Amino acid sequence: VGGRLELEQAVMIAPAHLAAHYNLGLVYREFGRMSEARDEFRKVLEIDLNHVKAQLQIGYTYQEEGFFEEAREAFQIARQMDITDQEPQRALEDLAQYEIRARERSRLETAQVFERNRRLLFREQQGELLTGRSRAASDQQGISGDSGN
């Protein structure tokens, strides 16, 4: 895969250059620029309606962003493009596993945030109790000291 700048220049010079759009999409995906990557893969599909790999890449970008329904739809379209190509079916199967792991991570992160917040609240409540006790003791001392005068 070429450099981003060279590929951007290539698609400006030759807008119908399928490989340049595809490779630019891969570069954008690698750098986390998913929306731009999808745009490039869609341009590939405008040039070649049956470019299974570009359709798969659209699915992968959605998957990486956690848009599982969109990814599933993209993979299903890729499967319909060429029923002999096994990669779309593998992508759909992998997506199911990816979704399960993502949900597990999300549940774990939620549990960790809940536990962290519970601990902070507990410490805060303990601090208020201690502050309240010391205030009460101080008030009590003040009352005791006043009565001695």
CSV table of N, CA, C and O in Angstrom, one decimal, residues 19-113:
chain,number,residue,atom,x,y,z
A,19,ALA,N,-7.6,0.8,-8.0
A,19,ALA,CA,-6.6,0.3,-7.0
A,19,ALA,C,-6.2,1.5,-6.1
A,19,ALA,O,-6.0,1.3,-4.9
A,20,ALA,N,-6.1,2.7,-6.7
A,20,ALA,CA,-5.7,3.8,-5.9
A,20,ALA,C,-6.8,4.1,-4.8
A,20,ALA,O,-6.5,4.4,-3.6
A,21,HIS,N,-8.1,4.1,-5.2
A,21,HIS,CA,-9.2,4.3,-4.2
A,21,HIS,C,-9.2,3.2,-3.2
A,21,HIS,O,-9.3,3.5,-2.0
A,22,TYR,N,-9.0,2.0,-3.6
A,22,TYR,CA,-9.0,0.8,-2.7
A,22,TYR,C,-7.8,1.0,-1.7
A,22,TYR,O,-8.0,0.9,-0.5
A,23,ASN,N,-6.6,1.2,-2.2
A,23,ASN,CA,-5.5,1.3,-1.3
A,23,ASN,C,-5.6,2.6,-0.4
A,23,ASN,O,-5.2,2.5,0.8
A,24,LEU,N,-6.1,3.6,-0.9
A,24,LEU,CA,-6.3,4.8,0.0
A,24,LEU,C,-7.3,4.5,1.1
A,24,LEU,O,-7.1,4.9,2.2
A,25,GLY,N,-8.4,3.7,0.7
A,25,GLY,CA,-9.3,3.3,1.8
A,25,GLY,C,-8.6,2.5,2.8
A,25,GLY,O,-8.9,2.6,4.0
A,26,LEU,N,-7.7,1.6,2.4
A,26,LEU,CA,-6.9,0.8,3.4
A,26,LEU,C,-6.1,1.7,4.3
A,26,LEU,O,-6.0,1.4,5.5
A,27,VAL,N,-5.4,2.7,3.7
A,27,VAL,CA,-4.6,3.6,4.5
A,27,VAL,C,-5.5,4.3,5.5
A,27,VAL,O,-5.1,4.4,6.7
A,28,TYR,N,-6.6,4.9,5.0
A,28,TYR,CA,-7.5,5.6,6.0
A,28,TYR,C,-7.9,4.7,7.1
A,28,TYR,O,-8.0,5.1,8.2
A,29,ARG,N,-8.3,3.4,6.7
A,29,ARG,CA,-8.7,2.5,7.8
A,29,ARG,C,-7.6,2.2,8.8
A,29,ARG,O,-7.8,2.2,10.0
A,30,GLU,N,-6.4,2.0,8.3
A,30,GLU,CA,-5.3,1.8,9.2
A,30,GLU,C,-5.1,2.9,10.2
A,30,GLU,O,-4.7,2.7,11.3
A,31,PHE,N,-5.3,4.2,9.7
A,31,PHE,CA,-5.2,5.3,10.6
A,31,PHE,C,-6.4,5.7,11.4
A,31,PHE,O,-6.5,6.8,12.0
A,32,GLY,N,-7.4,4.8,11.3
A,32,GLY,CA,-8.7,5.0,12.1
A,32,GLY,C,-9.6,6.1,11.5
A,32,GLY,O,-10.5,6.5,12.1
A,33,ARG,N,-9.4,6.4,10.2
A,33,ARG,CA,-10.3,7.4,9.6
A,33,ARG,C,-11.3,6.6,8.8
A,33,ARG,O,-11.4,6.5,7.6
A,34,MET,N,-12.3,6.0,9.6
A,34,MET,CA,-13.2,5.0,9.0
A,34,MET,C,-14.2,5.6,8.0
A,34,MET,O,-14.5,5.0,7.0
A,35,SER,N,-14.7,6.8,8.3
A,35,SER,CA,-15.6,7.4,7.4
A,35,SER,C,-15.0,7.7,6.0
A,35,SER,O,-15.6,7.4,5.0
A,36,GLU,N,-13.8,8.2,6.0
A,36,GLU,CA,-13.1,8.4,4.8
A,36,GLU,C,-12.7,7.1,4.1
A,36,GLU,O,-12.8,7.1,2.9
A,37,ALA,N,-12.4,6.1,4.9
A,37,ALA,CA,-12.1,4.8,4.3
A,37,ALA,C,-13.3,4.3,3.6
A,37,ALA,O,-13.2,3.8,2.4
A,38,ARG,N,-14.5,4.4,4.2
A,38,ARG,CA,-15.7,3.9,3.6
A,38,ARG,C,-16.0,4.7,2.3
A,38,ARG,O,-16.4,4.1,1.3
A,39,ASP,N,-15.8,6.0,2.3
A,39,ASP,CA,-16.0,6.8,1.1
A,39,ASP,C,-15.1,6.2,-0.1
A,39,ASP,O,-15.6,6.1,-1.2
A,40,GLU,N,-13.9,5.9,0.2
A,40,GLU,CA,-13.0,5.4,-0.8
A,40,GLU,C,-13.5,4.0,-1.3
A,40,GLU,O,-13.5,3.7,-2.5
A,41,PHE,N,-13.9,3.2,-0.4
A,41,PHE,CA,-14.4,1.8,-0.8
A,41,PHE,C,-15.7,2.0,-1.6
A,41,PHE,O,-15.9,1.2,-2.6
A,42,ARG,N,-16.5,2.9,-1.3
A,42,ARG,CA,-17.7,3.2,-2.1
A,42,ARG,C,-17.4,3.7,-3.5
A,42,ARG,O,-18.0,3.3,-4.5
A,43,LYS,N,-16.3,4.4,-3.6
A,43,LYS,CA,-15.8,4.9,-4.9
A,43,LYS,C,-15.4,3.7,-5.8
A,43,LYS,O,-15.6,3.6,-7.0
A,44,VAL,N,-14.7,2.7,-5.1
A,44,VAL,CA,-14.3,1.5,-5.8
A,44,VAL,C,-15.6,0.8,-6.3
A,44,VAL,O,-15.6,0.4,-7.5
A,45,LEU,N,-16.6,0.8,-5.5
A,45,LEU,CA,-17.9,0.1,-5.9
A,45,LEU,C,-18.6,0.9,-7.0
A,45,LEU,O,-19.3,0.3,-7.8
A,46,GLU,N,-18.4,2.2,-7.1
A,46,GLU,CA,-19.0,2.9,-8.2
A,46,GLU,C,-18.3,2.5,-9.5
A,46,GLU,O,-18.9,2.5,-10.6
A,47,ILE,N,-17.0,2.2,-9.4
A,47,ILE,CA,-16.2,1.8,-10.6
A,47,ILE,C,-16.5,0.3,-10.9
A,47,ILE,O,-16.6,0.0,-12.1
A,48,ASP,N,-16.6,-0.5,-9.9
A,48,ASP,CA,-16.8,-2.0,-10.1
A,48,ASP,C,-17.9,-2.4,-9.1
A,48,ASP,O,-17.5,-2.6,-7.9
A,49,LEU,N,-19.1,-2.5,-9.5
A,49,LEU,CA,-20.2,-2.9,-8.6
A,49,LEU,C,-20.0,-4.2,-7.9
A,49,LEU,O,-20.7,-4.5,-6.9
A,50,ASN,N,-19.2,-5.1,-8.4
A,50,ASN,CA,-19.0,-6.4,-7.9
A,50,ASN,C,-17.6,-6.6,-7.2
A,50,ASN,O,-17.1,-7.7,-7.1
A,51,HIS,N,-17.1,-5.5,-6.7
A,51,HIS,CA,-15.8,-5.6,-6.0
A,51,HIS,C,-16.0,-6.1,-4.5
A,51,HIS,O,-16.2,-5.3,-3.6
A,52,VAL,N,-16.0,-7.4,-4.4
A,52,VAL,CA,-16.3,-8.0,-3.1
A,52,VAL,C,-15.4,-7.4,-2.0
A,52,VAL,O,-15.8,-7.2,-0.8
A,53,LYS,N,-14.1,-7.3,-2.3
A,53,LYS,CA,-13.2,-6.9,-1.2
A,53,LYS,C,-13.5,-5.5,-0.7
A,53,LYS,O,-13.4,-5.2,0.5
A,54,ALA,N,-13.9,-4.6,-1.6
A,54,ALA,CA,-14.3,-3.2,-1.2
A,54,ALA,C,-15.5,-3.3,-0.3
A,54,ALA,O,-15.6,-2.6,0.7
A,55,GLN,N,-16.5,-4.1,-0.7
A,55,GLN,CA,-17.7,-4.3,0.2
A,55,GLN,C,-17.3,-4.8,1.5
A,55,GLN,O,-17.9,-4.4,2.6
A,56,LEU,N,-16.4,-5.8,1.6
A,56,LEU,CA,-16.0,-6.4,2.8
A,56,LEU,C,-15.3,-5.3,3.7
A,56,LEU,O,-15.5,-5.2,4.9
A,57,GLN,N,-14.5,-4.5,3.1
A,57,GLN,CA,-13.8,-3.4,3.8
A,57,GLN,C,-14.7,-2.5,4.4
A,57,GLN,O,-14.5,-2.0,5.6
A,58,ILE,N,-15.8,-2.2,3.7
A,58,ILE,CA,-16.9,-1.3,4.3
A,58,ILE,C,-17.4,-2.0,5.6
A,58,ILE,O,-17.5,-1.3,6.7
A,59,GLY,N,-17.6,-3.3,5.5
A,59,GLY,CA,-18.1,-4.0,6.7
A,59,GLY,C,-17.1,-4.0,7.8
A,59,GLY,O,-17.4,-3.8,9.0
A,60,TYR,N,-15.8,-4.2,7.5
A,60,TYR,CA,-14.8,-4.2,8.5
A,60,TYR,C,-14.7,-2.8,9.2
A,60,TYR,O,-14.4,-2.7,10.4
A,61,THR,N,-14.8,-1.7,8.5
A,61,THR,CA,-14.8,-0.4,9.1
A,61,THR,C,-15.9,-0.2,10.1
A,61,THR,O,-15.7,0.3,11.2
A,62,TYR,N,-17.1,-0.7,9.7
A,62,TYR,CA,-18.2,-0.6,10.6
A,62,TYR,C,-18.0,-1.4,11.8
A,62,TYR,O,-18.3,-1.0,13.0
A,63,GLN,N,-17.5,-2.6,11.6
A,63,GLN,CA,-17.2,-3.5,12.7
A,63,GLN,C,-16.3,-2.9,13.7
A,63,GLN,O,-16.5,-3.0,15.0
A,64,GLU,N,-15.2,-2.3,13.2
A,64,GLU,CA,-14.2,-1.7,14.1
A,64,GLU,C,-14.8,-0.6,14.9
A,64,GLU,O,-14.3,-0.3,16.0
A,65,GLU,N,-15.8,0.1,14.4
A,65,GLU,CA,-16.4,1.2,15.1
A,65,GLU,C,-17.5,0.7,16.0
A,65,GLU,O,-18.1,1.5,16.7
A,66,GLY,N,-17.8,-0.6,16.0
A,66,GLY,CA,-18.9,-1.1,16.8
A,66,GLY,C,-20.3,-1.0,16.2
A,66,GLY,O,-21.3,-1.2,16.9
A,67,PHE,N,-20.4,-0.7,14.9
A,67,PHE,CA,-21.7,-0.6,14.2
A,67,PHE,C,-22.0,-2.0,13.6
A,67,PHE,O,-21.8,-2.2,12.4
A,68,PHE,N,-22.4,-2.9,14.5
A,68,PHE,CA,-22.5,-4.3,14.1
A,68,PHE,C,-23.6,-4.6,13.1
A,68,PHE,O,-23.4,-5.4,12.2
A,69,GLU,N,-24.7,-3.9,13.2
A,69,GLU,CA,-25.8,-4.1,12.2
A,69,GLU,C,-25.3,-3.7,10.8
A,69,GLU,O,-25.6,-4.4,9.8
A,70,GLU,N,-24.7,-2.5,10.7
A,70,GLU,CA,-24.2,-2.0,9.5
A,70,GLU,C,-23.1,-2.9,8.9
A,70,GLU,O,-23.1,-3.2,7.7
A,71,ALA,N,-22.3,-3.5,9.8
A,71,ALA,CA,-21.2,-4.4,9.3
A,71,ALA,C,-21.9,-5.7,8.8
A,71,ALA,O,-21.5,-6.2,7.7
A,72,ARG,N,-22.9,-6.2,9.5
A,72,ARG,CA,-23.5,-7.4,9.1
A,72,ARG,C,-24.2,-7.2,7.7
A,72,ARG,O,-24.0,-8.0,6.8
A,73,GLU,N,-24.8,-6.1,7.5
A,73,GLU,CA,-25.4,-5.8,6.2
A,73,GLU,C,-24.4,-5.7,5.1
A,73,GLU,O,-24.6,-6.2,4.0
A,74,ALA,N,-23.3,-5.1,5.4
A,74,ALA,CA,-22.2,-5.0,4.4
A,74,ALA,C,-21.7,-6.3,4.0
A,74,ALA,O,-21.4,-6.6,2.8
A,75,PHE,N,-21.5,-7.2,5.0
A,75,PHE,CA,-21.0,-8.5,4.8
A,75,PHE,C,-22.0,-9.4,4.0
A,75,PHE,O,-21.6,-10.2,3.1
A,76,GLN,N,-23.2,-9.2,4.3
A,76,GLN,CA,-24.3,-9.9,3.6
A,76,GLN,C,-24.3,-9.5,2.1
A,76,GLN,O,-24.5,-10.4,1.2
A,77,ILE,N,-24.2,-8.2,1.9
A,77,ILE,CA,-24.1,-7.7,0.5
A,77,ILE,C,-22.9,-8.4,-0.2
A,77,ILE,O,-23.0,-8.8,-1.4
A,78,ALA,N,-21.8,-8.4,0.4
A,78,ALA,CA,-20.6,-9.0,-0.2
A,78,ALA,C,-20.8,-10.5,-0.5
A,78,ALA,O,-20.4,-10.9,-1.6
A,79,ARG,N,-21.5,-11.2,0.4
A,79,ARG,CA,-21.8,-12.6,0.2
A,79,ARG,C,-22.7,-12.7,-1.1
A,79,ARG,O,-22.5,-13.6,-1.9
A,80,GLN,N,-23.6,-11.8,-1.2
A,80,GLN,CA,-24.5,-11.9,-2.4
A,80,GLN,C,-23.8,-11.6,-3.7
A,80,GLN,O,-24.2,-12.1,-4.8
A,81,MET,N,-22.7,-10.8,-3.6
A,81,MET,CA,-22.0,-10.4,-4.8
A,81,MET,C,-21.3,-11.6,-5.5
A,81,MET,O,-21.2,-11.7,-6.7
A,82,ASP,N,-20.8,-12.5,-4.6
A,82,ASP,CA,-20.1,-13.7,-5.1
A,82,ASP,C,-20.3,-14.8,-4.1
A,82,ASP,O,-19.6,-14.9,-3.1
A,83,ILE,N,-21.3,-15.7,-4.4
A,83,ILE,CA,-21.6,-16.7,-3.4
A,83,ILE,C,-20.5,-17.8,-3.3
A,83,ILE,O,-20.5,-18.6,-2.4
A,84,THR,N,-19.6,-17.8,-4.3
A,84,THR,CA,-18.5,-18.8,-4.2
A,84,THR,C,-17.3,-18.3,-3.3
A,84,THR,O,-16.5,-19.1,-2.9
A,85,ASP,N,-17.3,-17.0,-3.0
A,85,ASP,CA,-16.2,-16.4,-2.2
A,85,ASP,C,-16.6,-16.7,-0.7
A,85,ASP,O,-17.6,-16.3,-0.2
A,86,GLN,N,-15.7,-17.4,0.0
A,86,GLN,CA,-15.9,-17.8,1.4
A,86,GLN,C,-15.6,-16.6,2.4
A,86,GLN,O,-16.1,-16.7,3.5
A,87,GLU,N,-14.9,-15.6,1.9
A,87,GLU,CA,-14.5,-14.6,2.9
A,87,GLU,C,-15.7,-13.8,3.5
A,87,GLU,O,-15.7,-13.6,4.7
A,88,PRO,N,-16.8,-13.5,2.7
A,88,PRO,CA,-17.9,-12.9,3.4
A,88,PRO,C,-18.6,-13.7,4.4
A,88,PRO,O,-19.0,-13.2,5.5
A,89,GLN,N,-18.6,-15.0,4.2
A,89,GLN,CA,-19.2,-15.9,5.2
A,89,GLN,C,-18.4,-15.9,6.5
A,89,GLN,O,-18.9,-15.9,7.6
A,90,ARG,N,-17.0,-16.0,6.3
A,90,ARG,CA,-16.1,-16.0,7.4
A,90,ARG,C,-16.2,-14.6,8.2
A,90,ARG,O,-16.2,-14.6,9.4
A,91,ALA,N,-16.4,-13.6,7.4
A,91,ALA,CA,-16.5,-12.2,8.0
A,91,ALA,C,-17.8,-12.2,8.9
A,91,ALA,O,-17.8,-11.6,10.0
A,92,LEU,N,-18.9,-12.8,8.4
A,92,LEU,CA,-20.1,-12.8,9.2
A,92,LEU,C,-19.9,-13.6,10.5
A,92,LEU,O,-20.4,-13.3,11.5
A,93,GLU,N,-19.3,-14.8,10.4
A,93,GLU,CA,-19.0,-15.6,11.5
A,93,GLU,C,-18.1,-14.9,12.5
A,93,GLU,O,-18.4,-14.9,13.7
A,94,ASP,N,-17.1,-14.3,12.0
A,94,ASP,CA,-16.1,-13.5,12.9
A,94,ASP,C,-16.8,-12.4,13.6
A,94,ASP,O,-16.6,-12.1,14.7
A,95,LEU,N,-17.8,-11.7,12.8
A,95,LEU,CA,-18.5,-10.6,13.4
A,95,LEU,C,-19.3,-11.1,14.6
A,95,LEU,O,-19.3,-10.4,15.6
A,96,ALA,N,-19.9,-12.2,14.5
A,96,ALA,CA,-20.7,-12.7,15.7
A,96,ALA,C,-19.8,-12.9,16.9
A,96,ALA,O,-20.2,-12.5,18.0
A,97,GLN,N,-18.6,-13.4,16.7
A,97,GLN,CA,-17.7,-13.6,17.8
A,97,GLN,C,-17.2,-12.2,18.3
A,97,GLN,O,-17.0,-12.0,19.5
A,98,TYR,N,-16.9,-11.3,17.4
A,98,TYR,CA,-16.5,-10.0,17.7
A,98,TYR,C,-17.5,-9.2,18.6
A,98,TYR,O,-17.2,-8.6,19.6
A,99,GLU,N,-18.8,-9.4,18.2
A,99,GLU,CA,-19.9,-8.8,18.9
A,99,GLU,C,-20.0,-9.3,20.4
A,99,GLU,O,-20.1,-8.5,21.3
A,100,ILE,N,-19.8,-10.6,20.5
A,100,ILE,CA,-19.8,-11.2,21.9
A,100,ILE,C,-18.7,-10.7,22.7
A,100,ILE,O,-19.0,-10.3,23.9
A,101,ARG,N,-17.5,-10.6,22.2
A,101,ARG,CA,-16.4,-10.1,22.9
A,101,ARG,C,-16.6,-8.6,23.3
A,101,ARG,O,-16.3,-8.1,24.4
A,102,ALA,N,-17.2,-7.8,22.3
A,102,ALA,CA,-17.4,-6.4,22.6
A,102,ALA,C,-18.4,-6.2,23.7
A,102,ALA,O,-18.3,-5.4,24.6
A,103,ARG,N,-19.5,-7.1,23.7
A,103,ARG,CA,-20.5,-7.0,24.8
A,103,ARG,C,-19.9,-7.3,26.1
A,103,ARG,O,-20.2,-6.7,27.1
A,104,GLU,N,-19.0,-8.4,26.1
A,104,GLU,CA,-18.4,-8.8,27.4
A,104,GLU,C,-17.5,-7.6,27.9
A,104,GLU,O,-17.5,-7.3,29.1
A,105,ARG,N,-16.7,-7.0,27.0
A,105,ARG,CA,-15.9,-5.9,27.4
A,105,ARG,C,-16.7,-4.7,27.9
A,105,ARG,O,-16.4,-4.1,28.9
A,106,SER,N,-17.8,-4.5,27.3
A,106,SER,CA,-18.7,-3.4,27.7
A,106,SER,C,-19.3,-3.7,29.1
A,106,SER,O,-19.3,-2.8,29.9
A,107,ARG,N,-19.7,-4.9,29.3
A,107,ARG,CA,-20.2,-5.3,30.6
A,107,ARG,C,-19.1,-5.2,31.7
A,107,ARG,O,-19.4,-4.7,32.8
A,108,LEU,N,-17.9,-5.6,31.4
A,108,LEU,CA,-16.8,-5.5,32.3
A,108,LEU,C,-16.5,-4.1,32.6
A,108,LEU,O,-16.3,-3.7,33.8
A,109,GLU,N,-16.4,-3.2,31.6
A,109,GLU,CA,-16.2,-1.8,31.8
A,109,GLU,C,-17.2,-1.2,32.7
A,109,GLU,O,-16.9,-0.4,33.5
A,110,THR,N,-18.5,-1.5,32.4
A,110,THR,CA,-19.6,-1.0,33.2
A,110,THR,C,-19.5,-1.4,34.6
A,110,THR,O,-19.7,-0.6,35.5
A,111,ALA,N,-19.2,-2.6,34.9
A,111,ALA,CA,-19.0,-3.1,36.2
A,111,ALA,C,-17.8,-2.4,36.9
A,111,ALA,O,-17.9,-2.1,38.1
A,112,GLN,N,-16.8,-2.2,36.2
A,112,GLN,CA,-15.6,-1.5,36.8
A,112,GLN,C,-16.0,-0.1,37.2
A,112,GLN,O,-15.6,0.4,38.2
A,113,VAL,N,-16.7,0.6,36.3
A,113,VAL,CA,-17.1,2.0,36.5
A,113,VAL,C,-18.0,2.0,37.7
A,113,VAL,O,-17.9,2.9,38.6
